[in-house]
Amino acid sequence: MAGNFIHDEIEADLAAGHAQTVHTRFPPEPNGYLHIGHAKSICLNFGTAKKYQGLCNLRFDDTNPAKEEQEFMDAIKADVRWLGFDWQDRLFFASDYFEQIYQYAVELIKAGKAYVCELNADQMREHRGSIGQPATSPWRDRPIEESLDLFARMRAGEFADGQYTLRAKIDLASPNFVMRDPVIYRIQHGEHNRTGNDWCIYPMYDFAHPISDSLEGITHSICTMEFEIHRPLYDWVIANTSCPTKSRQIEFARLNLTHTVMSKRFLRRLVEEGHVRGWDDPRMPTLSGLRRRGYTPEAIRDFCERIGVAKAESMVDSALLEHCLREDLNTQADRVMCVLRPLKVVITNYPEDGREMLPIENNPEKPERGKRLLPFGREIYIEQDDFMEEPPKKFFRLKPGGEVRLKAAYIIKCEEVIKDEAGNIVELHCTYDPETISGGPSTKKVKATIHWVNAKECKTVEVRLYDYLFTADNPYDCPEGADFIDNLNPNSLEVLPDAKIEPIYVMPNERFQFLRHGYFCVDPDTENDHMVFNRIVSLKSSFKA
RNA sequence: UGGGGUAUGGCCAAGCGGUAAGGCACUGGUUUCUGGCACCAGCAUUCCUAGGUUCGAAUCCUAGUACCCCAGCCA
């Protein structure tokens, strides 16, 4: 893994003896699906641990039973594994530490460093103070014994939600609001998906996280920039409790990608309002969406490597992700010919019942992938776009009287354009030159080689072409009164129900390069007699009309 | 308006006082039975601005400017 400022810090810590090993963690809250932004964090945490021969834990930060679900935990584990990372036997849950966290809270109360407050949420807001104006709490000087008793009764379930909180006694006048006696425990009745009804009080993130890190022996707690102002509190908790080890929090900037949104809240809206077909819609930046689309874990890891890690807010161009994908798939994916929008071509000088099997390479980047045989015949389909009746000068595919090579077959010449009454081109009559068989002695050159399929021996398949979900680079950039939803790309999905593919057998999730089009993946909607392909990413093209 | 953070080409990003890495994008060209891939070449006299220190500054100092985050009993 390439270095970054976090690694510089880690190396300094190692050199100074502040840490002997490197132990990180990836701590998702199981309240949603992972997206490519999480992939950055996963690669950073697991990658950093590996770089320094350390370990990385997977820990669910499940301290808010109202939001968290088993479904998300299962999906998160599957996504992390799919991305290629292994937490071995180190799957942890903040909820495993509830009893210990509780005891640390008691310890704080006994030391006069925490107290039970009776302000409700609204009152606490009113007492929060403002810039230059300290917060207040009438309960700050409650006797230790009284807080201890109240806290025990909070745990025992004697009170209603919100009636009491436990607050750390730090500094009501701090310019950093996080330090103005933050709530560290709240009452929340309702079932927790792992601890059931064992608890009705739950620790806040700011209290549970440093303690969880410490209990697991985490040396470097890597998180995103918005937690930077929480770091004094993170350090305070470790310094003011007897928790076993000291961990250091280091923050980095989260990933933003052009043409998409990354916040869980907005992704949820896309799903719930039906703008996409689910969390795993191939247009979604979720790992499950990218997986279904056909993205490879290798490409995603490579992308996370290339974007770097820094503290400045940034928005990475989606073109980089696409580049990583093309680079990976170029060597991985076998080539196949598929005509997306078919145009029938009759080769008039080819025998009526003629048929021959022509060899074609599977992957020019990998000769060891060998060749396969393609059926050729008198009637074929070519791409509608590969013929133009009145082409611009730079167009060098098929035109009236013009010639092109059919990949792995012959050079054909367009003799006649057949149209219907409405003037639409319905068919082409061409002739072929038998001397120009691919691999043969002919030295005849033409400007273009196009793909084709045999009309008699091809399969009709459904192809789904995906484009950016949002037209704007930054979907949040919208006129006043508008919403990011208004930036949705109306053409983010185009379904082609009548594509023609050469006769092949496919495996679920298998990826191909459709020659001259792009990379495609078998979608799970595929059934025996109905194949569905997703376009993962198109090929680059330097053709300019 | 208090606190915290960040500013290097269109987009990321190295750089840590010795004279601006790399990738993506883009632009030319070579090659090609994929207008793909590969290959070659080009792409910041300048690092948010203005002063200062120094033989020498993107790097140090001073003063500004812009943007992001913070007043949940979310994480």
Coordinates of C-alpha atoms (C1' of nucleotides) in Angstrom, one line a residue:
Chain A
M1 CA 0.0 0.0 0.0
A2 CA 1.3 3.4 -0.9
G3 CA 2.1 5.7 1.9
N4 CA 0.1 8.6 3.2
F5 CA 0.1 11.0 6.1
I6 CA -1.5 8.4 8.4
H7 CA 1.3 6.0 7.7
D8 CA 3.7 8.8 8.5
E9 CA 2.1 9.3 11.8
I10 CA 2.0 5.6 12.5
E11 CA 5.7 5.3 11.7
A12 CA 6.5 8.2 14.0
D13 CA 4.5 6.5 16.8
L14 CA 6.3 3.2 16.2
A15 CA 9.7 5.0 16.2
A16 CA 8.9 6.9 19.3
G17 CA 7.6 3.8 21.1
H18 CA 4.1 5.2 21.5
A19 CA 2.9 1.9 19.9
Q20 CA 4.6 -1.4 19.5
T21 CA 2.2 -2.8 16.9
V22 CA -0.5 -1.6 14.6
H23 CA -4.0 -2.6 15.2
T24 CA -6.9 -1.0 13.4
R25 CA -10.6 -1.6 13.1
F26 CA -13.4 -1.0 10.6
P27 CA -16.4 0.1 12.8
P28 CA -19.6 0.3 10.7
E29 CA -23.0 1.0 12.3
P30 CA -25.3 -1.7 11.1
N31 CA -28.0 0.8 10.0
G32 CA -27.5 0.7 6.2
Y33 CA -25.6 -0.7 3.3
L34 CA -21.9 -0.1 2.7
H35 CA -21.0 2.1 -0.3
I36 CA -17.8 2.9 -2.1
G37 CA -17.0 5.5 0.5
H38 CA -16.8 2.7 3.1
A39 CA -14.6 0.8 0.7
K40 CA -12.1 3.6 1.0
S41 CA -12.2 3.2 4.8
I42 CA -12.1 -0.6 4.6
C43 CA -9.1 -0.6 2.3
L44 CA -7.3 2.0 4.5
N45 CA -7.9 0.1 7.8
F46 CA -7.2 -3.4 6.5
G47 CA -4.5 -2.2 4.2
T48 CA -2.7 -0.2 6.9
A49 CA -2.8 -3.2 9.3
K50 CA -1.4 -5.5 6.7
K51 CA 1.4 -3.0 5.7
Y52 CA 2.7 -3.0 9.3
Q53 CA 2.1 -6.7 9.9
G54 CA -0.7 -5.8 12.3
L55 CA -4.4 -6.7 12.6
C56 CA -7.7 -5.1 11.7
N57 CA -10.9 -6.0 13.5
L58 CA -14.5 -5.8 12.2
R59 CA -16.6 -4.2 14.8
F60 CA -20.2 -3.3 14.7
D61 CA -20.9 -0.1 16.4
D62 CA -24.3 -1.1 17.6
T63 CA -25.1 1.4 20.3
N64 CA -28.4 2.6 19.0
P65 CA -31.0 -0.2 19.0
A66 CA -33.6 2.1 17.3
K67 CA -31.6 2.1 14.0
E68 CA -29.8 -1.1 13.7
E69 CA -30.8 -4.4 12.1
Q70 CA -29.5 -7.9 11.5
E71 CA -30.1 -7.6 7.8
F72 CA -27.5 -4.8 7.6
M73 CA -25.0 -6.8 9.7
D74 CA -25.2 -9.7 7.3
A75 CA -24.9 -7.5 4.3
I76 CA -21.9 -5.6 5.7
K77 CA -20.0 -8.8 6.5
A78 CA -20.7 -10.2 3.0
D79 CA -19.5 -6.9 1.4
V80 CA -16.3 -6.7 3.4
R81 CA -15.5 -10.3 2.5
W82 CA -16.4 -9.7 -1.2
L83 CA -14.0 -6.7 -1.2
G84 CA -11.4 -9.2 -0.2
F85 CA -10.7 -8.6 3.4
D86 CA -10.6 -11.1 6.3
W87 CA -11.1 -10.2 10.0
Q88 CA -10.4 -13.9 10.9
D89 CA -11.8 -14.5 14.4
R90 CA -12.0 -10.8 15.2
L91 CA -15.6 -10.0 14.7
F92 CA -16.7 -7.7 17.6
F93 CA -19.7 -5.7 18.7
A94 CA -19.8 -2.6 20.8
S95 CA -22.8 -4.3 22.5
D96 CA -20.4 -7.0 23.8
Y97 CA -18.9 -4.3 26.0
F98 CA -22.0 -2.9 27.4
E99 CA -21.3 -4.2 30.9
Q100 CA -17.7 -2.9 30.9
I101 CA -18.7 0.4 29.4
Y102 CA -21.3 0.7 32.2
Q103 CA -18.7 0.1 34.8
Y104 CA -16.4 2.8 33.3
A105 CA -19.4 5.2 33.6
V106 CA -19.8 4.3 37.2
E107 CA -16.1 4.9 37.7
L108 CA -16.5 8.4 36.2
I109 CA -19.4 9.2 38.5
K110 CA -17.4 8.0 41.6
A111 CA -14.5 10.2 40.5
G112 CA -16.9 13.2 40.3
K113 CA -16.4 13.3 36.5
A114 CA -20.0 12.4 35.5
Y115 CA -23.4 13.2 36.8
V116 CA -27.0 12.4 36.1
C117 CA -28.8 15.3 34.5
E118 CA -32.6 15.8 34.4
L119 CA -32.7 18.2 31.5
N120 CA -34.8 16.8 28.7
A121 CA -33.7 17.1 25.1
D122 CA -35.4 20.5 24.5
Q123 CA -34.2 21.9 27.8
M124 CA -30.7 20.7 27.2
R125 CA -30.7 22.5 23.8
E126 CA -31.8 25.7 25.6
H127 CA -29.1 25.3 28.2
R128 CA -26.4 24.5 25.6
G129 CA -25.4 28.1 25.4
S130 CA -23.9 29.5 22.2
I131 CA -20.7 30.9 20.8
G132 CA -19.1 32.8 23.6
Q133 CA -21.9 31.8 26.0
P134 CA -21.4 28.8 28.3
A135 CA -23.8 26.0 28.7
T136 CA -25.5 25.4 32.0
S137 CA -26.9 22.5 33.9
P138 CA -28.7 22.8 37.2
W139 CA -27.7 19.2 38.0
R140 CA -24.0 19.5 37.5
D141 CA -23.3 19.5 41.3
R142 CA -25.5 16.7 42.2
P143 CA -23.8 14.6 44.9
I144 CA -21.9 11.6 43.7
E145 CA -24.0 9.2 45.8
E146 CA -27.2 10.6 44.2
S147 CA -25.9 10.2 40.7
L148 CA -24.7 6.7 41.4
D149 CA -28.2 5.8 42.7
L150 CA -30.0 7.4 39.8
F151 CA -27.7 5.8 37.2
A152 CA -28.4 2.4 38.8
R153 CA -32.1 3.1 38.6
M154 CA -31.8 4.2 35.0
R155 CA -30.3 0.8 34.2
A156 CA -33.0 -0.9 36.3
G157 CA -35.6 0.6 34.0
E158 CA -37.3 2.9 36.5
F159 CA -37.5 5.8 34.2
A160 CA -38.9 6.8 30.9
D161 CA -36.9 7.5 27.7
G162 CA -35.3 10.9 27.9
Q163 CA -36.1 11.5 31.5
Y164 CA -32.4 11.3 32.7
T165 CA -29.1 11.3 31.0
L166 CA -25.6 10.7 32.3
R167 CA -23.2 13.5 31.4
A168 CA -19.5 13.8 31.5
K169 CA -18.4 16.7 33.7
I170 CA -15.9 18.4 31.4
D171 CA -16.3 22.1 30.6
L172 CA -19.5 23.9 30.1
A173 CA -17.7 26.9 28.7
S174 CA -15.6 25.1 26.1
P175 CA -15.6 26.7 22.7
N176 CA -15.9 23.1 21.4
F177 CA -19.5 22.2 21.9
V178 CA -18.6 18.5 22.1
M179 CA -16.9 19.2 25.4
R180 CA -19.8 21.0 27.0
D181 CA -20.6 18.2 29.4
P182 CA -21.6 15.7 26.7
V183 CA -24.3 13.1 27.3
I184 CA -22.6 9.7 27.5
Y185 CA -25.6 7.6 28.4
R186 CA -29.3 7.9 27.5
I187 CA -32.4 5.9 28.3
Q188 CA -33.8 4.1 25.4
H189 CA -36.4 1.4 25.9
G190 CA -36.9 -1.1 23.1
E191 CA -35.2 -4.2 21.9
H192 CA -31.6 -4.4 20.9
N193 CA -31.0 -6.9 18.1
R194 CA -28.2 -8.6 20.0
T195 CA -28.8 -7.8 23.7
G196 CA -32.6 -8.0 23.6
N197 CA -34.0 -6.4 26.7
D198 CA -31.0 -6.6 28.8
W199 CA -30.5 -2.9 28.7
C200 CA -32.6 0.2 28.6
I201 CA -29.7 2.6 28.7
Y202 CA -27.2 2.8 26.0
P203 CA -23.8 4.5 25.7
M204 CA -23.3 7.3 23.2
Y205 CA -20.8 6.9 20.4
D206 CA -18.4 9.3 22.0
F207 CA -18.2 7.2 25.1
A208 CA -18.5 3.7 23.7
H209 CA -16.0 4.1 20.8
P210 CA -12.9 5.0 22.7
I211 CA -13.6 2.3 25.3
S212 CA -14.3 -0.3 22.6
D213 CA -11.0 0.7 20.9
S214 CA -9.2 0.4 24.1
L215 CA -10.7 -3.0 25.1
E216 CA -9.6 -4.4 21.7
G217 CA -6.1 -2.9 21.9
I218 CA -6.7 -0.7 18.9
T219 CA -3.6 1.4 18.4
H220 CA -4.8 3.7 15.7
S221 CA -8.5 4.6 15.4
I222 CA -8.9 5.9 11.9
C223 CA -12.1 7.9 11.2
T224 CA -13.4 10.6 9.0
M225 CA -12.9 14.4 9.4
E226 CA -16.2 15.2 11.0
F227 CA -15.0 13.4 14.1
E228 CA -11.9 15.6 14.4
I229 CA -13.6 17.9 16.9
H230 CA -14.6 14.8 18.9
R231 CA -11.0 13.8 19.4
P232 CA -10.5 15.8 22.6
L233 CA -13.5 13.9 24.0
Y234 CA -12.0 10.6 22.7
D235 CA -8.8 11.4 24.5
W236 CA -10.6 12.5 27.6
V237 CA -12.5 9.3 28.0
I238 CA -9.3 7.2 27.7
A239 CA -7.5 9.5 30.1
N240 CA -10.2 9.6 32.7
T241 CA -11.2 6.0 32.9
S242 CA -9.1 3.0 33.8
C243 CA -9.5 1.4 30.4
P244 CA -6.5 -0.7 29.5
T245 CA -4.8 0.8 26.5
K246 CA -4.4 4.1 24.8
S247 CA -5.5 4.5 21.2
R248 CA -4.9 7.4 18.9
Q249 CA -7.6 8.8 16.7
I250 CA -6.5 10.0 13.2
E251 CA -8.9 11.6 10.8
F252 CA -9.0 11.6 7.0
A253 CA -11.3 13.1 4.4
R254 CA -14.2 10.9 3.2
L255 CA -14.7 10.1 -0.4
N256 CA -16.9 12.0 -2.8
L257 CA -17.5 10.8 -6.3
T258 CA -18.8 12.8 -9.2
H259 CA -22.3 12.0 -10.5
T260 CA -23.4 10.2 -7.3
V261 CA -24.4 10.7 -3.7
M262 CA -22.9 9.0 -0.8
S263 CA -24.9 9.8 2.3
K264 CA -27.0 7.0 3.7
R265 CA -29.9 9.3 4.1
F266 CA -30.0 10.2 0.4
L267 CA -29.3 6.7 -0.8
R268 CA -32.2 5.6 1.3
R269 CA -34.4 8.2 -0.4
L270 CA -33.4 6.9 -3.8
V271 CA -34.6 3.5 -2.8
E272 CA -37.7 4.5 -0.9
E273 CA -39.0 6.9 -3.5
G274 CA -38.4 4.3 -6.2
H275 CA -35.8 6.2 -8.2
V276 CA -33.8 3.0 -8.3
R277 CA -35.0 -0.6 -7.9
G278 CA -33.3 -1.3 -4.6
W279 CA -30.1 -1.1 -2.6
D280 CA -28.4 -3.3 -5.2
D281 CA -29.6 -1.4 -8.2
P282 CA -26.6 -1.5 -10.6
R283 CA -26.6 2.3 -10.6
M284 CA -26.2 2.7 -6.9
P285 CA -22.7 3.4 -5.4
T286 CA -23.4 0.7 -2.7
L287 CA -21.1 -2.2 -2.8
S288 CA -24.0 -4.5 -3.4
G289 CA -25.0 -2.3 -6.4
L290 CA -21.5 -2.2 -7.8
R291 CA -21.3 -5.9 -7.4
R292 CA -24.5 -6.5 -9.3
R293 CA -23.3 -4.0 -11.9
G294 CA -20.3 -6.2 -12.4
Y295 CA -17.5 -4.2 -10.8
T296 CA -14.7 -6.3 -9.5
P297 CA -13.3 -6.1 -6.0
E298 CA -9.8 -5.8 -7.6
A299 CA -10.8 -2.7 -9.5
I300 CA -12.4 -1.1 -6.4
R301 CA -9.3 -1.8 -4.3
D302 CA -7.1 -0.4 -7.0
F303 CA -9.3 2.7 -7.1
C304 CA -9.1 3.1 -3.4
E305 CA -5.3 2.8 -3.7
R306 CA -5.1 5.4 -6.4
I307 CA -7.2 8.1 -4.9
G308 CA -4.9 8.5 -2.0
V309 CA -5.6 9.5 1.6
A310 CA -5.5 13.1 2.8
K311 CA -7.4 15.6 4.9
A312 CA -8.6 18.0 2.2
E313 CA -12.2 17.7 1.1
S314 CA -12.3 16.4 -2.5
M315 CA -14.5 15.0 -5.2
V316 CA -12.9 12.3 -7.2
D317 CA -13.8 12.0 -10.9
S318 CA -15.8 8.8 -11.6
A319 CA -13.6 8.4 -14.7
L320 CA -10.9 7.2 -12.5
L321 CA -13.1 4.4 -11.1
E322 CA -14.1 3.5 -14.7
H323 CA -10.4 3.5 -15.7
C324 CA -9.6 1.0 -12.9
L325 CA -12.4 -1.2 -14.1
R326 CA -11.4 -1.2 -17.7
E327 CA -7.8 -1.9 -16.8
D328 CA -8.8 -5.0 -14.8
L329 CA -11.5 -6.3 -17.1
N330 CA -9.3 -5.8 -20.2
T331 CA -7.2 -8.7 -19.1
Q332 CA -9.8 -10.7 -17.2
A333 CA -12.8 -10.7 -19.6
D334 CA -13.1 -12.8 -22.6
R335 CA -14.4 -11.2 -25.8
V336 CA -17.8 -12.0 -27.2
M337 CA -19.7 -10.5 -30.1
C338 CA -23.1 -9.0 -29.3
V339 CA -25.1 -6.8 -31.6
L340 CA -27.1 -4.3 -29.4
R341 CA -29.3 -2.8 -32.1
P342 CA -29.5 -5.3 -34.9
L343 CA -29.6 -4.5 -38.6
K344 CA -30.0 -7.5 -40.9
V345 CA -27.4 -8.0 -43.7
V346 CA -27.9 -10.4 -46.5
I347 CA -24.7 -11.5 -48.2
T348 CA -26.1 -12.1 -51.6
N349 CA -23.2 -14.0 -53.2
Y350 CA -22.9 -16.4 -50.2
P351 CA -24.5 -19.8 -50.8
E352 CA -28.2 -20.0 -49.6
D353 CA -27.5 -22.9 -47.2
G354 CA -23.9 -22.1 -46.6
R355 CA -22.4 -22.3 -43.2
E356 CA -18.8 -22.3 -41.9
M357 CA -17.2 -22.2 -38.5
L358 CA -14.6 -19.5 -38.1
P359 CA -12.0 -19.3 -35.4
I360 CA -11.8 -16.2 -33.2
E361 CA -9.5 -15.4 -30.3
N362 CA -11.1 -15.3 -26.8
N363 CA -8.9 -12.6 -25.5
P364 CA -6.1 -10.9 -27.5
E365 CA -4.5 -9.8 -24.2
K366 CA -4.3 -13.4 -23.1
P367 CA -3.5 -15.8 -26.0
E368 CA -3.5 -18.7 -23.6
R369 CA -7.3 -18.2 -23.4
G370 CA -7.4 -19.9 -26.8
K371 CA -9.9 -19.6 -29.6
R372 CA -13.5 -20.6 -30.2
L373 CA -15.4 -21.3 -33.4
L374 CA -18.1 -18.9 -34.7
P375 CA -20.9 -19.9 -37.1
F376 CA -21.0 -17.7 -40.2
G377 CA -23.8 -17.7 -42.8
R378 CA -25.6 -15.8 -45.5
E379 CA -27.6 -13.7 -43.1
I380 CA -26.0 -11.8 -40.3
Y381 CA -26.8 -8.9 -38.0
I382 CA -24.6 -5.9 -37.7
E383 CA -24.9 -2.9 -35.5
Q384 CA -27.3 -0.2 -36.8
D385 CA -24.6 2.4 -35.8
D386 CA -22.1 0.7 -38.1
F387 CA -23.9 1.7 -41.2
M388 CA -24.6 5.3 -42.3
E389 CA -26.2 6.2 -45.6
E390 CA -24.8 9.7 -45.5
P391 CA -21.7 9.5 -43.3
P392 CA -19.5 12.3 -42.2
K393 CA -15.9 12.2 -43.6
K394 CA -14.3 10.7 -40.5
F395 CA -16.8 7.7 -40.5
F396 CA -15.0 4.7 -41.7
R397 CA -17.5 1.9 -41.1
L398 CA -20.1 0.7 -43.7
K399 CA -21.7 3.0 -46.2
P400 CA -23.3 2.6 -49.6
G401 CA -20.7 1.1 -51.9
G402 CA -18.2 1.0 -49.1
E403 CA -16.4 -1.9 -47.5
V404 CA -15.7 -3.1 -44.0
R405 CA -14.2 -6.3 -42.5
L406 CA -16.4 -8.5 -40.5
K407 CA -14.3 -9.5 -37.5
A408 CA -12.8 -12.9 -37.9
A409 CA -14.6 -13.4 -41.3
Y410 CA -14.6 -11.5 -44.6
I411 CA -14.6 -8.1 -46.1
I412 CA -18.1 -7.2 -47.3
K413 CA -19.3 -4.5 -49.6
C414 CA -22.6 -2.7 -49.3
E415 CA -24.5 -3.0 -52.6
E416 CA -28.0 -2.0 -51.7
V417 CA -30.0 -0.4 -48.9
I418 CA -33.5 -1.8 -48.4
K419 CA -36.1 0.5 -46.8
D420 CA -39.7 0.2 -45.7
E421 CA -42.4 2.6 -46.9
A422 CA -41.6 5.0 -44.1
G423 CA -38.0 5.2 -45.4
N424 CA -36.5 3.3 -42.5
I425 CA -33.5 1.2 -43.3
V426 CA -34.5 -2.4 -42.7
E427 CA -31.9 -4.4 -44.4
L428 CA -28.6 -4.3 -46.3
H429 CA -27.6 -6.3 -49.3
C430 CA -23.9 -6.9 -49.4
T431 CA -21.4 -9.1 -51.2
Y432 CA -18.4 -10.7 -49.7
D433 CA -15.0 -11.3 -51.1
P434 CA -14.1 -15.0 -50.5
E435 CA -10.4 -14.2 -50.8
T436 CA -10.4 -12.0 -47.7
I437 CA -11.0 -14.7 -45.1
S438 CA -9.4 -13.8 -41.8
G439 CA -6.0 -15.3 -41.5
G440 CA -5.9 -15.8 -45.2
P441 CA -3.3 -14.6 -47.7
S442 CA -5.2 -11.5 -48.9
T443 CA -3.5 -8.2 -48.1
K444 CA -6.5 -6.1 -48.8
K445 CA -7.0 -3.4 -46.2
V446 CA -10.1 -1.7 -45.1
K447 CA -10.5 1.2 -42.6
A448 CA -12.7 -0.7 -40.2
T449 CA -13.5 -4.0 -38.6
I450 CA -17.0 -4.5 -37.2
H451 CA -18.6 -7.2 -35.1
W452 CA -21.6 -9.3 -36.2
V453 CA -23.6 -12.4 -35.3
N454 CA -25.0 -15.1 -37.5
A455 CA -28.8 -14.5 -37.8
K456 CA -29.7 -18.2 -37.7
E457 CA -27.4 -19.0 -34.8
C458 CA -27.6 -16.3 -32.3
K459 CA -29.5 -15.7 -29.1
T460 CA -31.8 -12.8 -28.4
V461 CA -30.9 -11.3 -25.0
E462 CA -31.8 -8.3 -22.9
V463 CA -29.1 -5.8 -22.4
R464 CA -29.3 -3.0 -19.8
L465 CA -27.2 0.0 -20.5
Y466 CA -26.4 2.1 -17.4
D467 CA -25.3 5.7 -17.2
Y468 CA -24.6 8.0 -14.3
L469 CA -27.5 8.3 -11.9
F470 CA -27.0 12.1 -11.8
T471 CA -26.2 14.3 -14.7
A472 CA -24.4 16.9 -12.6
D473 CA -20.9 16.3 -11.4
N474 CA -22.1 17.3 -8.0
P475 CA -25.8 16.3 -7.5
Y476 CA -26.1 18.7 -4.6
D477 CA -25.4 21.6 -6.9
C478 CA -28.9 22.6 -7.8
P479 CA -30.8 25.8 -8.3
E480 CA -32.6 27.3 -5.3
G481 CA -35.7 25.5 -4.3
A482 CA -34.6 22.4 -6.3
D483 CA -33.5 19.2 -4.8
F484 CA -30.7 16.7 -5.7
I485 CA -33.5 14.5 -7.0
D486 CA -34.0 17.0 -9.8
N487 CA -30.5 16.2 -11.0
L488 CA -31.4 12.6 -11.6
N489 CA -30.4 11.4 -15.0
P490 CA -33.6 10.4 -16.9
N491 CA -31.5 8.2 -19.1
S492 CA -29.5 6.3 -16.4
L493 CA -31.1 3.1 -17.6
E494 CA -31.7 2.0 -21.2
V495 CA -33.1 -1.4 -21.8
L496 CA -32.4 -3.1 -25.1
P497 CA -34.7 -6.1 -25.3
D498 CA -33.6 -7.4 -28.7
A499 CA -29.9 -7.7 -28.7
K500 CA -28.3 -10.6 -30.6
I501 CA -25.4 -12.5 -29.1
E502 CA -23.3 -15.2 -30.5
P503 CA -24.2 -18.7 -29.2
I504 CA -22.5 -19.0 -25.8
Y505 CA -23.1 -20.5 -22.5
V506 CA -22.7 -18.2 -19.5
M507 CA -22.2 -18.6 -15.8
P508 CA -23.9 -16.4 -13.2
N509 CA -22.1 -13.1 -12.7
E510 CA -19.7 -13.9 -15.6
R511 CA -18.1 -10.9 -17.2
F512 CA -17.4 -10.4 -20.9
Q513 CA -16.2 -7.7 -23.2
F514 CA -18.8 -7.3 -25.9
L515 CA -16.5 -6.4 -28.7
R516 CA -16.4 -2.7 -29.5
H517 CA -19.0 -1.9 -26.9
G518 CA -17.7 -2.4 -23.4
Y519 CA -17.8 -4.8 -20.5
F520 CA -20.9 -6.6 -19.5
C521 CA -22.0 -8.9 -16.7
V522 CA -24.7 -11.5 -16.4
D523 CA -27.4 -10.1 -14.2
P524 CA -29.2 -12.3 -11.6
D525 CA -32.5 -11.6 -13.4
T526 CA -31.2 -14.1 -16.0
E527 CA -33.4 -17.2 -16.4
N528 CA -32.8 -20.2 -18.6
D529 CA -34.3 -18.8 -21.8
H530 CA -33.9 -15.2 -21.0
M531 CA -30.4 -13.8 -20.6
V532 CA -29.9 -10.4 -19.1
F533 CA -26.7 -8.5 -19.3
N534 CA -25.6 -5.3 -17.5
R535 CA -23.2 -2.9 -19.0
I536 CA -20.5 -2.5 -16.4
V537 CA -18.6 0.2 -18.3
S538 CA -18.3 1.1 -21.9
L539 CA -15.1 1.0 -23.9
K540 CA -13.4 4.3 -24.5
S541 CA -13.9 5.7 -27.9
S542 CA -11.9 8.3 -29.8
F543 CA -14.5 8.5 -32.6
K544 CA -16.0 11.9 -33.0
A545 CA -18.8 12.3 -35.3
Chain B
rU1 C1' -19.7 35.9 15.3
rG2 C1' -16.3 31.1 19.0
rG3 C1' -13.7 26.6 18.0
rG4 C1' -11.7 22.9 14.7
rG5 C1' -9.9 21.8 9.7
rU6 C1' -8.3 22.4 4.6
rA7 C1' -6.1 25.3 0.3
rU8 C1' -0.4 22.4 -5.2
rG9 C1' -2.8 21.9 -13.2
rG10 C1' -9.8 20.2 -15.3
rC11 C1' -10.0 16.0 -11.0
rC12 C1' -7.2 13.3 -7.2
rA13 C1' -2.2 13.7 -5.1
rA14 C1' 3.4 13.6 -3.8
rG15 C1' 6.3 17.2 -1.8
rC16 C1' 8.7 18.1 5.0
rG17 C1' 14.4 24.9 2.8
rG18 C1' 18.0 23.2 -2.7
rU19 C1' 15.0 25.0 -7.6
rA20 C1' 7.1 21.4 -8.9
rA21 C1' 6.6 13.1 -8.6
rG22 C1' 2.7 10.0 -10.2
rG23 C1' -2.4 8.7 -11.8
rC24 C1' -7.1 10.2 -14.1
rA25 C1' -8.9 13.5 -17.9
rC26 C1' -7.6 16.1 -22.2
rU27 C1' -4.5 16.9 -26.9
rG28 C1' -1.4 15.2 -30.9
rG29 C1' 1.1 10.9 -33.2
rU30 C1' 2.6 5.4 -34.0
rU31 C1' 0.5 0.6 -34.1
rU32 C1' -4.0 -2.3 -34.7
rC33 C1' -8.8 -7.6 -38.1
rU34 C1' -11.9 -4.0 -31.3
rG35 C1' -12.3 4.0 -33.5
rG36 C1' -10.4 -0.8 -27.4
rC37 C1' -5.5 -2.3 -25.6
rA38 C1' -0.2 -1.0 -26.1
rC39 C1' 3.5 2.7 -27.3
rC40 C1' 5.5 7.8 -28.0
rA41 C1' 4.9 13.0 -27.1
rG42 C1' 2.4 17.4 -25.0
rC43 C1' -0.1 19.3 -20.7
rA44 C1' 1.7 24.2 -13.3
rU45 C1' 8.4 29.4 -14.9
rU46 C1' 4.6 28.1 -10.3
rC47 C1' 1.9 26.0 -5.4
rC48 C1' -5.1 30.7 -2.3
rU49 C1' -3.4 36.3 -1.8
rA50 C1' 0.0 40.0 0.0
rG51 C1' 4.2 41.1 2.6
rG52 C1' 8.7 39.3 5.1
rU53 C1' 13.2 35.8 6.5
rU54 C1' 17.0 33.3 3.5
rC55 C1' 22.3 32.7 -1.2
rG56 C1' 17.8 29.9 -2.1
rA57 C1' 10.6 29.3 0.0
rA58 C1' 5.1 25.2 -2.3
rU59 C1' 7.9 24.2 2.2
rC60 C1' 9.7 29.1 7.7
rC61 C1' 7.3 33.9 9.7
rU62 C1' 3.3 37.8 9.5
rA63 C1' -1.4 39.5 7.8
rG64 C1' -5.4 38.4 4.9
rU65 C1' -9.0 35.4 1.7
rA66 C1' -12.0 31.1 0.4
rC67 C1' -14.3 26.6 1.5
rC68 C1' -15.7 22.5 5.0
rC69 C1' -17.2 20.7 10.0
rC70 C1' -19.5 21.7 15.2
rA71 C1' -24.7 23.9 19.5
rG72 C1' -28.5 15.1 18.4
rC73 C1' -30.3 12.0 24.4
rC74 C1' -27.3 9.9 15.8
rA75 C1' -22.7 7.6 14.3

